[in-house]
Amino acid sequence: MARISGRFPWFAPGRRSTGRRPGDNGRRARNGGPPKPLNQRLRALVDVHSVAGQMFLLQVLIVLLLVVAAVITLLVQARSDRFQGARDRSLASAESFAHAPGLPTVLKKGHPGASVVLQPLTEDARKRGGVDFIVVMDRNGIRYTHPIPSRIGKKFVGTIKPSLAGRTTIESVYGPLGHEVQATVPVKDAKGHVVALVSSGMRVSRVSSAVDRQLPVVVGAGGAALALTTAGTALVSRRLRRQTRGLGPSEMTRMYEHHDAVLHAVREGVLILDADGRVLLANDEAQKLLGLPADAEGQCLSGLGLDSRITELLTSGQAISDEVLPVNERLLALNIRSTDRQGGPPGSVATLRDSTDLLALAGKAEVTQSRLRLLYEASVAIGTTLDVRRTAEELTQVAVRWFADYATVDLAEPVLSGGEPPVGSYREAPELRRVAVAGIRDDHPLYRPGEVHTYLSLTPMATGFVSGQSVLVPDVRAAGDWYPDDPGRLELVMSHGCESLITVPLQARGVRMGIVNFWRSRERPFEEGELSLAEEMAARAAVCIDNARRFTREHAMAVTLQESLLPRGLPEQSALDLAHRYLPAQTGVGGDWFDVIPLPGARVALVVGDVVGHGLHAAATMGRLRTAVQNFSTLDLPPDELLGFLDELVNRIDEEATAANDEATVSGATCLYAIYDPASGRCTLARAGHLPPALVHPDGTVTYPDLPASPPLGIGGLPFESVELQLPEGSNLVLYTDGLVEDRNHDIDTGMHQLATALAHRERTPQETCEAVLGALLPDRQRDDIALLVARTRLLPPDRIAEWEVPADPAAVAEARANLTRQLMEWGLEEEVFTTELILSELVTNAIVYASGPIGVRLLYDRTLICEVSDSSSTAPHLRFAAGEDEGGRGLFLVARMAGRWGTRYTSEGKIIWAELTLR
């Protein structure tokens, strides 16, 4: 109610008034009802008892008088204009004829000669000039010409004396033609003497008739103007009637008085401003609350010395609801509304309510809000990673930003490695390690990260850790004689400004892991209400630290399991110079693996694979597949056949998991299997869904061999294909998993291009190549395992290889032994001659007896002595124990006893039986 001013000369439409008209019993028609008939609206409009009716009649009367005056003025002006036109036309005609050349000469003829000449001339000039007469007369006023010929020779009616003196005379007279307006002009001869007079004129009746013809137009225009202005006045009066609610003058006065009394009696300030920010109204309460001077009305608000904030809000014109502002040590609730929303003048009306009693409550609410903001920031910023140290650092950083000057976190040693401190009660604080420190300055005397210390039993830290309760020390100096390990450290800490302390133990799920300390200066010591805030923040951090601790433990267990399933070291062999790197993912172990498997004939198998997924299941599956590959490799199978057996194994594993309703299926695994033979330099490769290897040629160029793309293991449906490559000595064959080249920031093609760039250096060793590749491609946040295997090829020297054919004749066995003895003597292996001869004799004899076709013998001198006998048969010999009465069956038994290893492998031409002897 305080928002309507009694001093304002207007009212916003739609507002209720407090005045009542006599006899209406306080009833008013509400807006939005059915429309009234036209006669009722007109009757209400001209009701003289209302302000609107009085204003309407007054304005109509004024407009009527103005229209009448305008019509009269137009008539007078029109008549004046017509007389002036007649005067000008008469004067022009008279002067034109009076100054005509030859007129004085014609006048010398006198009467009647001059009349004969001039009469037709004057008539023609009269008709052309549009006047009623042109009369030429002598100095005595006797007419020479006249429109009425009978008037020629008679006396001119009018004044001629001024014209005889040489002046022009204009007058209104009653002549022969009636009431006339005439102009008389003298006619002068060459010497300047007036010899005659010329008069021209028009009848007044002609002038009056022109005005009469224009009078209807003038009256019509006046009537239209009256109607238009009456309609406009009616519209204005109707709007005024709606705004005044049909109240009379006395009622309006009473309403103003009521409103004025209310405005200055309420305990709420009312301030009305115009569009320019000038004060139109300020009641007593507004002047008191804002400290306005008594003459504030009419002045600009910005010049009254108010606070810039409230001045900006009051003059902004924006709608504001319950904005709380401090003004002159008061707390004011401000509401602002625009005054022109329903047709009122531009400006705003503001109400102010004294809410000083809410100041203390607002302060408490602000403190509570800041604490909630701190807890929200802590919940967002703490625990972003599953790293114990990083979580502790986040806790100290949040605390220093919002809560304390310095913050420290100390944790027990087992927590850092994922272990769990002893569960139960403590008699004294254990040895703790400072993990994180943050503060407003870096030159503090607090323990640095990494330092190990033990709090003495008298310190609040030890008390809080042992009891499991938080400790608040508002003033460290007044707390008593308690000192840490170093007696002088406390003094240094306090001299640095750390004189108020809150220490809170970090515990979660019944495990007490460490303690957090919050320090402040004496200027703003900790209060009792802030203890719960510190406890809440520490509790949230403790849960995050415990989660990180558990993750660290589980991750360490998974990594340990994974490392136990991976090769502990590379086997000794001479075919390849090898280097490898294996990096488990930071967030969880995966199923990547690699292997190096020595094969018969100095050959080496290289394996790299990847099981889809992460966790213990992926690591366990990786171990099963690696074991399977090692077992299948003992069969000395080609790469494509080995992958076929491995694919069948994966299908069997998935079938077992499906039968047991176990979701932990392999769901995809990739593998690349390569066999390198140093005797020939050939490398046979096959892959199952894996990325192709990178081949670094001796000249430093890098290529990716085009291996047939086969589906991953467990998909089935298509056979695997292998490719044979001839590798020059000194080539680098690089096997890797997708974690090295695939990243969220780029696609896999970009990663393979970066890998090729990092490998394009032929002078690097395999170890240096591994370091260079990881330095160039290792991501900042490793999300997948990385397996990298670099193999530099070597060739067996030709003088370490001996080959010859043996005829399928038992007599050729002696020649074969002789060739063997001769070759071993060249290699300096005299001690191995007897054993090797016996093995070779048995293998060649067995081939002659049971095989067909050509028989070949090859000796390889590597780390061991390898003896190979090849034939075209596909049947393999079997080791058995011969009975006492058996004549055969003891040859392979002797070979097995004398050779370190022996076996059979199949080729496209047949088979090879080999035996490997360890050199002494």
Coordinates of C-alpha atoms in Angstrom, one line a residue, residues 182-382:
Q182 CA -11.5 51.6 -57.3
A183 CA -8.0 52.9 -57.9
T184 CA -7.4 56.2 -59.7
V185 CA -4.0 56.8 -61.4
P186 CA -2.8 60.0 -63.1
V187 CA -1.7 60.1 -66.8
K188 CA 1.3 62.3 -67.4
D189 CA 2.7 63.7 -70.6
A190 CA 6.3 63.8 -71.6
K191 CA 6.9 66.9 -69.4
G192 CA 5.4 65.2 -66.3
H193 CA 2.2 67.2 -66.3
V194 CA -1.0 65.4 -65.4
V195 CA -3.1 65.5 -68.5
A196 CA -5.8 62.9 -67.6
L197 CA -6.8 60.3 -65.1
V198 CA -7.4 56.5 -65.3
S199 CA -9.6 54.7 -62.8
S200 CA -10.1 50.9 -62.5
G201 CA -12.3 49.0 -60.0
M202 CA -14.4 46.1 -59.0
R203 CA -17.8 45.8 -57.4
V204 CA -17.9 44.9 -53.7
S205 CA -20.7 42.4 -54.6
R206 CA -18.2 40.4 -56.7
V207 CA -15.8 40.3 -53.7
S208 CA -18.5 39.2 -51.3
S209 CA -19.7 36.5 -53.6
A210 CA -16.2 34.9 -53.7
V211 CA -16.1 34.8 -49.9
D212 CA -19.6 33.4 -49.8
R213 CA -18.5 30.5 -52.1
Q214 CA -15.6 29.7 -49.8
L215 CA -17.6 29.9 -46.6
P216 CA -19.0 26.3 -46.7
V217 CA -15.5 24.9 -47.0
V218 CA -14.3 27.0 -44.1
V219 CA -17.3 26.0 -42.0
G220 CA -16.9 22.3 -42.9
A221 CA -13.3 22.3 -42.0
G222 CA -14.1 23.9 -38.6
G223 CA -16.8 21.2 -38.0
A224 CA -14.4 18.4 -38.9
A225 CA -11.8 19.9 -36.5
L226 CA -14.4 20.1 -33.8
A227 CA -15.4 16.5 -34.3
L228 CA -11.8 15.3 -34.3
T229 CA -10.8 17.2 -31.2
T230 CA -14.0 16.1 -29.4
A231 CA -13.3 12.5 -30.2
G232 CA -9.7 12.9 -28.9
T233 CA -11.0 14.6 -25.8
A234 CA -13.4 11.8 -25.2
L235 CA -10.6 9.2 -25.4
V236 CA -8.5 11.2 -23.0
S237 CA -11.4 11.7 -20.6
R238 CA -12.2 8.0 -20.8
R239 CA -8.7 7.1 -19.9
L240 CA -8.8 9.6 -17.1
R241 CA -12.1 8.2 -15.9
R242 CA -10.6 4.7 -15.8
Q243 CA -7.6 6.0 -13.9
T244 CA -9.7 8.0 -11.4
R245 CA -12.3 5.3 -11.1
G246 CA -15.0 7.8 -11.7
L247 CA -14.3 9.7 -8.5
G248 CA -15.4 13.2 -7.9
P249 CA -13.1 16.1 -6.9
S250 CA -13.9 15.7 -3.2
E251 CA -13.4 12.0 -3.3
M252 CA -10.0 12.5 -5.2
T253 CA -8.9 14.9 -2.5
R254 CA -9.9 12.5 0.3
M255 CA -8.1 9.7 -1.5
Y256 CA -4.9 11.8 -1.8
E257 CA -5.1 12.7 1.8
H258 CA -5.5 9.0 2.8
H259 CA -2.6 7.9 0.7
D260 CA -0.4 10.8 1.9
A261 CA -1.2 9.8 5.5
V262 CA -0.4 6.2 4.8
L263 CA 2.8 6.9 3.0
H264 CA 4.2 8.9 5.9
A265 CA 2.9 6.7 8.6
V266 CA 4.1 3.2 7.5
R267 CA 7.4 1.7 8.7
E268 CA 8.5 1.1 5.2
G269 CA 10.4 3.6 3.0
V270 CA 8.9 4.6 -0.3
L271 CA 11.1 6.3 -3.0
I272 CA 9.8 7.2 -6.4
L273 CA 12.3 8.3 -9.2
D274 CA 11.7 9.5 -12.7
A275 CA 13.5 8.2 -15.8
D276 CA 16.4 10.6 -15.2
G277 CA 17.0 9.5 -11.7
R278 CA 15.5 12.5 -9.9
V279 CA 13.6 12.0 -6.7
L280 CA 9.9 12.6 -7.2
L281 CA 8.8 11.3 -3.7
A282 CA 10.5 10.1 -0.6
N283 CA 8.4 9.5 2.5
D284 CA 9.7 10.0 6.0
E285 CA 10.9 6.4 6.5
A286 CA 12.9 6.5 3.2
Q287 CA 14.6 9.7 4.3
K288 CA 15.5 8.2 7.6
L289 CA 16.7 4.9 6.2
L290 CA 18.8 6.4 3.4
G291 CA 19.8 9.6 5.3
L292 CA 18.3 11.9 2.7
P293 CA 18.1 15.6 3.2
A294 CA 14.7 17.3 3.6
D295 CA 14.9 18.9 0.2
A296 CA 15.7 15.7 -1.6
E297 CA 12.6 15.7 -3.8
G298 CA 13.4 17.2 -7.2
Q299 CA 17.2 16.5 -6.9
C300 CA 19.1 13.9 -8.7
L301 CA 19.7 10.8 -6.6
S302 CA 23.4 10.5 -7.6
G303 CA 24.1 13.9 -6.1
L304 CA 22.7 13.0 -2.6
G305 CA 25.9 11.2 -1.4
L306 CA 24.4 7.7 -1.2
D307 CA 26.5 4.6 -1.5
S308 CA 27.4 3.8 -5.1
R309 CA 26.0 0.3 -4.8
I310 CA 22.5 1.4 -3.8
T311 CA 22.5 4.4 -6.1
E312 CA 23.3 2.0 -9.0
L313 CA 20.5 -0.3 -8.1
L314 CA 17.9 2.5 -7.6
T315 CA 18.7 4.1 -10.9
S316 CA 19.1 0.9 -12.9
G317 CA 15.4 0.5 -13.7
Q318 CA 15.6 -3.2 -13.1
A319 CA 13.1 -5.2 -11.2
I320 CA 14.6 -6.3 -7.9
S321 CA 13.0 -8.4 -5.1
D322 CA 14.2 -8.5 -1.5
E323 CA 17.8 -7.4 -2.3
V324 CA 19.6 -7.1 1.1
L325 CA 22.1 -4.2 1.2
P326 CA 24.1 -2.7 4.1
V327 CA 23.4 1.1 4.2
N328 CA 24.6 3.4 7.0
E329 CA 25.1 0.5 9.4
R330 CA 21.7 -0.8 8.6
L331 CA 20.6 -3.8 6.6
L332 CA 17.9 -2.8 4.2
A333 CA 15.7 -5.1 2.1
L334 CA 15.2 -3.4 -1.3
N335 CA 12.3 -4.0 -3.8
I336 CA 12.2 -2.0 -7.1
R337 CA 9.4 -2.0 -9.7
S338 CA 9.0 0.0 -12.9
T339 CA 6.2 2.6 -13.1
D340 CA 5.6 2.5 -16.8
R341 CA 4.5 -1.2 -17.1
Q342 CA 0.8 -0.2 -17.5
G343 CA 1.0 3.1 -19.2
G344 CA 2.4 5.2 -16.4
P345 CA 5.3 7.7 -16.8
P346 CA 8.8 6.2 -17.0
G347 CA 10.5 5.8 -13.7
S348 CA 10.6 3.4 -10.8
V349 CA 9.2 3.0 -7.3
A350 CA 11.4 1.4 -4.6
T351 CA 10.4 0.2 -1.1
L352 CA 13.0 -0.2 1.7
R353 CA 12.5 -2.2 4.8
D354 CA 14.9 -2.1 7.8
S355 CA 16.2 -5.6 8.3
T356 CA 19.1 -4.7 10.7
D357 CA 18.0 -7.4 13.1
L358 CA 18.7 -10.0 10.4
L359 CA 22.4 -8.8 10.1
A360 CA 23.7 -11.2 12.6
L361 CA 21.6 -14.0 11.1
A362 CA 22.9 -13.1 7.7
G363 CA 26.5 -13.2 9.0
K364 CA 25.9 -16.7 10.3
A365 CA 24.3 -17.7 7.1
E366 CA 27.3 -16.4 5.2
V367 CA 29.7 -18.3 7.4
T368 CA 27.6 -21.5 6.9
Q369 CA 27.5 -20.9 3.1
S370 CA 31.3 -20.4 3.0
R371 CA 31.7 -23.7 4.9
L372 CA 29.4 -25.5 2.6
R373 CA 31.4 -24.0 -0.3
L374 CA 34.6 -25.3 1.3
L375 CA 33.1 -28.8 1.7
Y376 CA 31.9 -28.7 -1.9
E377 CA 35.3 -27.6 -3.2
A378 CA 36.9 -30.3 -1.1
S379 CA 34.6 -33.0 -2.4
V380 CA 35.4 -31.9 -6.0
A381 CA 39.1 -31.3 -5.7
I382 CA 40.1 -34.2 -3.3

